[in-house]
Amino acid sequence: MFRRVESSLPKDFHFPADLEGLGYNINDTDQIRSIEKPDQEFHYFISKNERCVEMQREAMNSIATLSLQNPSLPIRAACIRREVLSRLAASSMDIVRLPIGATPKDNHVPILASSHLPTAKRVIVYVGESCQDLGIFAYRLIGANNLASGSAVEFVNHLKTASRDPPAIIMANPGQLIWYRRGQRAMTQQTWHAIPRDAAVSESMMIDSVRNIVPQNENIQKHVACLFEQVVEKLPSQNAKIDIIGIGDGALEVVEFLQQDWKKWEGRVDAIVVGASHIWKTDIKDEGFGKFWGRRGRAYLISPENLDAPLTGRDEFGCNCFSSGEPSYVELIMPRAYKSMLDYFKVVADNPGYEAEPQNFSEVNSSD
């Protein structure tokens, strides 16, 4: 019987976690482009080897540990997550660790919150998909368009400049729920699989059910509960009105959580908007929440129609439905439709007692 000794196995792939080392930079229009070929976007499929592709992608997306170890490295050479978090920090978005009270060395999940959260009159809570990194909406849009539009940077800056008294923002982090002890940070499943291995053909490390888990944040359901019970409920003013944006599975978990104790939240939540709703009318069990959902809930759906075009779906989802202007990808709903979502929140805030009129497509359908 033949076997290969470990020393003869192919070494794992390594790519430097900085843009210049990968052959890219951020140009004057905030696009990540090749240094040698300024018109070329990030080249994803550099090899037929899946592990090679995976490691290069993670190096590009990473927190740029090389930059953290070398503060003299220009920030524009840092990779995507480091750059995004740096810009959000400059826009007065602070890191808050969950569970509250955790130290940097404790297992924790980082979230983002506006520095003026305790004094804000309105608060917008964003809960995205469980596959995304903190502050990231869609890596595909960052690569194709620019860094600000594919992340929360453009969203946060728009909100800050749209009003003299802007709402505070709380950004959940349902994706980074795995604790990497050696790196002392939380990460997504995708990043976990890109941790360096002994060999390129080695299996990914197993996730320890105790050491690699964050207390009270073991899964997306518990993360949402921790977020609302420890942050949304306690850190803002008790008089602050709360608007909620949920995308994909994040929307489903928010609705499930609120229904469990709606009487506690009904006086504080002003409106809810969801993207790519997984919430069916039959999922609404609490009668009081169901009435609120019908009056002040709104769903933005995958659709080739123009943004804000009214869509059928109220009978299935229990609230008025509109086109997100995005025909294909759930992760692009937020960047495409966030301005419309914020406009809706403002309408509700400016009109006490606001109730959305049910959409009626019967006349349209009867004429077909």
XYZ file of N, CA, C and O in Angstrom, residues 60-160:
404
model
N -8.136 39.422 -0.680
C -8.705 40.684 -1.171
C -9.778 41.221 -0.222
O -9.853 42.416 0.046
N -10.609 40.331 0.303
C -11.723 40.766 1.151
C -11.304 41.038 2.591
O -12.073 41.617 3.355
N -10.114 40.638 2.964
C -9.753 40.490 4.374
C -9.664 41.800 5.140
O -9.748 42.893 4.604
N -9.430 41.613 6.442
C -9.258 42.727 7.372
C -7.855 43.301 7.286
O -7.513 44.252 7.956
N -7.010 42.683 6.438
C -5.653 43.169 6.192
C -4.796 43.134 7.436
O -4.379 44.147 7.962
N -4.498 41.923 7.899
C -3.688 41.780 9.105
C -2.299 42.382 8.925
O -1.702 42.871 9.864
N -1.788 42.370 7.697
C -0.495 42.979 7.449
C -0.528 44.467 7.754
O 0.379 45.025 8.360
N -1.627 45.131 7.372
C -1.762 46.555 7.643
C -1.901 46.829 9.127
O -1.381 47.817 9.637
N -2.590 45.941 9.849
C -2.748 46.141 11.280
C -1.415 46.010 11.997
O -1.155 46.680 12.992
N -0.547 45.141 11.494
C 0.751 44.956 12.114
C 1.727 46.069 11.729
O 2.703 46.316 12.425
N 1.437 46.726 10.619
C 2.320 47.780 10.136
C 1.514 49.049 9.899
O 1.056 49.307 8.789
N 1.327 49.859 10.931
C 0.496 51.057 10.792
C 0.998 52.044 9.758
O 0.252 52.903 9.304
N 2.281 51.931 9.368
C 2.816 52.860 8.379
C 2.333 52.552 6.970
O 2.470 53.359 6.065
N 1.726 51.355 6.773
C 1.205 51.012 5.461
C 0.052 51.945 5.122
O -0.870 52.096 5.913
N 0.066 52.602 3.953
C -1.024 53.520 3.597
C -2.366 52.823 3.640
O -2.502 51.689 3.191
N -3.368 53.511 4.166
C -4.684 52.902 4.307
C -5.261 52.510 2.959
O -6.003 51.530 2.845
N -4.924 53.217 1.883
C -5.473 52.891 0.564
C -4.866 51.610 0.019
O -5.267 51.110 -1.014
N -3.825 51.064 0.726
C -3.276 49.778 0.319
C -3.945 48.634 1.063
O -3.728 47.478 0.762
N -4.745 48.964 2.070
C -5.414 47.932 2.848
C -6.523 47.294 2.031
O -6.977 47.832 1.030
N -6.962 46.114 2.462
C -7.981 45.396 1.704
C -9.384 45.801 2.131
O -9.568 46.653 2.992
N -10.374 45.158 1.517
C -11.734 45.689 1.506
C -12.313 45.899 2.907
O -12.786 46.987 3.238
N -12.326 44.858 3.744
C -12.983 45.006 5.048
C -12.286 46.051 5.903
O -12.934 46.814 6.621
N -10.972 46.095 5.857
C -10.238 47.100 6.628
C -10.585 48.503 6.137
O -10.814 49.418 6.928
N -10.636 48.670 4.830
C -10.947 49.983 4.256
C -12.362 50.421 4.621
O -12.596 51.573 4.995
N -13.311 49.494 4.515
C -14.709 49.819 4.827
C -14.863 50.215 6.290
O -15.479 51.242 6.620
N -14.297 49.428 7.192
C -14.427 49.735 8.617
C -13.722 51.032 8.978
O -14.180 51.778 9.850
N -12.613 51.319 8.298
C -11.905 52.576 8.539
C -12.765 53.771 8.124
O -12.864 54.772 8.842
N -13.425 53.669 6.984
C -14.284 54.765 6.516
C -15.516 54.925 7.411
O -15.949 56.041 7.685
N -16.082 53.811 7.851
C -17.247 53.891 8.740
C -16.862 54.503 10.080
O -17.631 55.270 10.665
N -15.674 54.192 10.572
C -15.194 54.811 11.816
C -15.048 56.318 11.633
O -15.381 57.107 12.528
N -14.579 56.727 10.456
C -14.449 58.154 10.163
C -15.801 58.840 10.061
O -15.896 60.065 10.191
N -16.849 58.053 9.824
C -18.215 58.587 9.755
C -18.950 58.413 11.075
O -20.187 58.379 11.119
N -18.187 58.266 12.147
C -18.726 58.206 13.518
C -19.536 56.942 13.793
O -20.489 56.963 14.562
N -19.139 55.850 13.164
C -19.707 54.550 13.479
C -18.730 53.802 14.381
O -17.580 53.572 14.009
N -19.196 53.446 15.564
C -18.333 52.816 16.564
C -18.575 51.311 16.631
O -19.686 50.835 16.424
N -17.517 50.577 16.955
C -17.632 49.149 17.191
C -18.213 48.904 18.585
O -17.756 49.477 19.568
N -19.235 48.074 18.654
C -19.818 47.629 19.925
C -19.700 46.112 19.953
O -20.060 45.443 18.978
N -19.195 45.559 21.055
C -18.997 44.113 21.141
C -20.186 43.437 21.827
O -20.651 43.894 22.871
N -20.639 42.339 21.214
C -21.690 41.515 21.807
C -21.102 40.181 22.255
O -20.286 39.606 21.535
N -21.542 39.698 23.432
C -22.486 40.333 24.358
C -21.864 41.564 25.014
O -20.640 41.670 25.125
N -22.707 42.498 25.420
C -22.221 43.721 26.051
C -21.382 43.361 27.274
O -21.765 42.523 28.093
N -20.225 44.016 27.392
C -19.314 43.727 28.497
C -18.133 42.873 28.094
O -17.163 42.750 28.850
N -18.176 42.288 26.892
C -17.061 41.471 26.416
C -15.845 42.351 26.140
O -15.977 43.474 25.651
N -14.670 41.854 26.448
C -13.426 42.564 26.164
C -12.917 42.141 24.789
O -13.401 41.156 24.218
N -11.918 42.851 24.238
C -11.390 42.463 22.924
C -10.863 41.033 22.874
O -10.860 40.416 21.804
N -10.424 40.507 24.015
C -9.881 39.149 24.035
C -10.948 38.086 24.275
O -10.693 36.893 24.077
N -12.123 38.501 24.715
C -13.215 37.552 24.918
C -13.850 37.192 23.575
O -13.803 37.975 22.621
N -14.455 36.015 23.501
C -15.250 35.677 22.321
C -16.368 36.707 22.177
O -17.162 36.896 23.105
N -16.423 37.368 21.052
C -17.441 38.396 20.867
C -17.745 38.589 19.388
O -16.977 38.174 18.520
N -18.887 39.217 19.111
C -19.291 39.593 17.757
C -19.317 41.109 17.688
O -20.015 41.755 18.480
N -18.582 41.723 16.761
C -18.626 43.179 16.630
C -19.847 43.626 15.820
O -20.203 43.002 14.827
N -20.478 44.679 16.271
C -21.518 45.342 15.493
C -21.127 46.806 15.376
O -20.132 47.241 15.973
N -21.887 47.588 14.647
C -21.605 49.012 14.478
C -22.777 49.841 14.990
O -23.941 49.476 14.794
N -22.469 50.953 15.631
C -23.506 51.853 16.129
C -23.015 53.286 16.027
O -21.835 53.578 16.256
N -23.908 54.187 15.693
C -23.564 55.607 15.601
C -23.129 56.137 16.954
O -23.671 55.751 18.000
N -22.171 57.049 16.934
C -21.674 57.613 18.193
C -22.741 58.432 18.912
O -22.692 58.573 20.133
N -23.734 58.953 18.174
C -24.775 59.755 18.820
C -26.018 58.920 19.152
O -27.098 59.469 19.385
N -25.858 57.613 19.202
C -26.985 56.723 19.476
C -27.748 57.082 20.752
O -28.989 57.094 20.744
N -27.079 57.414 21.867
C -27.828 57.693 23.107
C -28.735 58.920 23.028
O -29.694 59.031 23.796
N -28.450 59.836 22.110
C -29.221 61.079 22.055
C -30.112 61.187 20.821
O -30.862 62.155 20.693
N -30.033 60.228 19.925
C -30.797 60.307 18.675
C -32.296 60.162 18.919
O -32.729 59.393 19.773
N -33.083 60.919 18.151
C -34.541 60.832 18.260
C -35.094 59.649 17.468
O -36.166 59.155 17.776
N -34.365 59.250 16.429
C -34.757 58.099 15.623
C -33.549 57.184 15.464
O -32.412 57.641 15.398
N -33.825 55.888 15.380
C -32.766 54.892 15.230
C -33.158 53.935 14.112
O -34.291 53.449 14.066
N -32.229 53.691 13.197
C -32.447 52.717 12.132
C -31.608 51.478 12.427
O -30.386 51.561 12.564
N -32.271 50.348 12.542
C -31.600 49.078 12.807
C -31.530 48.297 11.501
O -32.550 48.057 10.856
N -30.309 47.904 11.113
C -30.113 47.138 9.881
C -29.648 45.730 10.225
O -28.642 45.547 10.907
N -30.389 44.734 9.746
C -30.014 43.328 9.918
C -29.948 42.701 8.532
O -30.971 42.515 7.873
N -28.738 42.414 8.093
C -28.544 41.883 6.746
C -28.536 40.370 6.694
O -29.005 39.681 7.604
N -27.961 39.846 5.618
C -27.920 38.402 5.416
C -26.844 37.758 6.289
O -25.837 38.376 6.637
N -27.041 36.481 6.576
C -26.113 35.770 7.456
C -24.854 35.293 6.738
O -24.037 34.591 7.322
N -24.688 35.670 5.470
C -23.487 35.289 4.728
C -22.530 36.456 4.537
O -21.444 36.275 3.971
N -22.903 37.650 4.998
C -22.111 38.842 4.718
C -21.255 39.264 5.914
O -21.587 39.012 7.069
N -20.145 39.943 5.599
C -19.282 40.513 6.628
C -19.855 41.830 7.131
O -20.678 42.470 6.458
N -19.395 42.253 8.291
C -19.861 43.497 8.888
C -19.570 44.684 7.971
O -18.438 44.883 7.529
N -20.610 45.465 7.693
C -20.447 46.667 6.875
C -20.449 46.421 5.378
O -20.335 47.364 4.596
N -20.584 45.157 4.964
C -20.566 44.814 3.542
C -21.982 44.480 3.076
O -22.683 43.699 3.712
N -22.376 45.073 1.961
C -23.642 44.716 1.336
C -23.424 43.650 0.259
O -24.109 42.633 0.239
N -22.472 43.898 -0.646
C -22.239 42.964 -1.753
C -20.827 43.158 -2.301
O -20.522 44.208 -2.863
N -19.989 42.133 -2.147
C -18.640 42.212 -2.705
C -18.691 42.344 -4.222
O -17.829 42.997 -4.826
N -19.698 41.730 -4.845
C -19.775 41.796 -6.308
C -19.954 43.244 -6.771
O -19.442 43.635 -7.824
N -20.666 44.058 -5.997
C -20.872 45.451 -6.382
C -19.623 46.279 -6.090
O -19.312 47.218 -6.824
N -18.921 45.938 -5.024
C -17.656 46.616 -4.737
C -16.687 46.417 -5.899
O -15.999 47.351 -6.334
N -16.635 45.181 -6.417
C -15.721 44.899 -7.515
C -16.145 45.533 -8.827
O -15.320 46.074 -9.565
N -17.434 45.511 -9.114
C -17.913 46.013 -10.405
C -18.102 47.521 -10.421
O -17.868 48.175 -11.443
N -18.540 48.090 -9.295
C -18.866 49.510 -9.260
C -17.805 50.281 -8.471
O -16.835 50.762 -9.022
N -18.015 50.390 -7.167
C -16.991 51.020 -6.330
C -17.172 50.576 -4.887
O -18.178 49.960 -4.530
N -16.198 50.912 -4.079
C -16.162 50.407 -2.714
C -17.298 50.972 -1.865
O -17.912 50.249 -1.082
N -17.607 52.240 -2.030
C -18.629 52.870 -1.182
C -20.022 52.318 -1.459
O -20.799 52.065 -0.540
N -20.360 52.094 -2.738
C -21.723 51.684 -3.082
C -22.011 50.238 -2.704
O -23.162 49.876 -2.436
N -20.994 49.398 -2.660
C -21.202 47.999 -2.315
C -21.105 47.716 -0.831
O -21.265 46.570 -0.405
N -20.881 48.753 -0.059
C -20.762 48.608 1.391
C -21.701 49.597 2.069
O -22.444 50.327 1.412
N -21.626 49.656 3.389
C -22.483 50.570 4.142
C -21.969 52.008 4.118
O -22.628 52.902 4.661
N -20.836 52.253 3.503
C -20.235 53.587 3.515
C -21.155 54.613 2.863
O -21.446 55.672 3.432
N -21.640 54.327 1.667
C -22.515 55.271 0.962
C -23.824 55.463 1.725
O -24.341 56.581 1.843
N -24.381 54.379 2.234
C -25.618 54.415 3.011
C -25.480 55.318 4.228
O -26.310 56.204 4.475
N -24.417 55.138 5.000
C -24.202 55.923 6.216
C -23.988 57.393 5.880
O -24.571 58.283 6.516
N -23.176 57.655 4.878
C -22.901 59.049 4.510
C -24.140 59.753 3.957
O -24.350 60.942 4.211
N -24.955 59.031 3.202
C -26.206 59.613 2.701
C -27.117 59.991 3.859
O -27.713 61.077 3.863
N -27.224 59.111 4.819
C -28.105 59.367 5.951
C -27.625 60.564 6.773
O -28.427 61.357 7.271
N -26.315 60.711 6.902
C -25.754 61.821 7.679
C -26.018 63.173 7.026
O -26.223 64.170 7.723
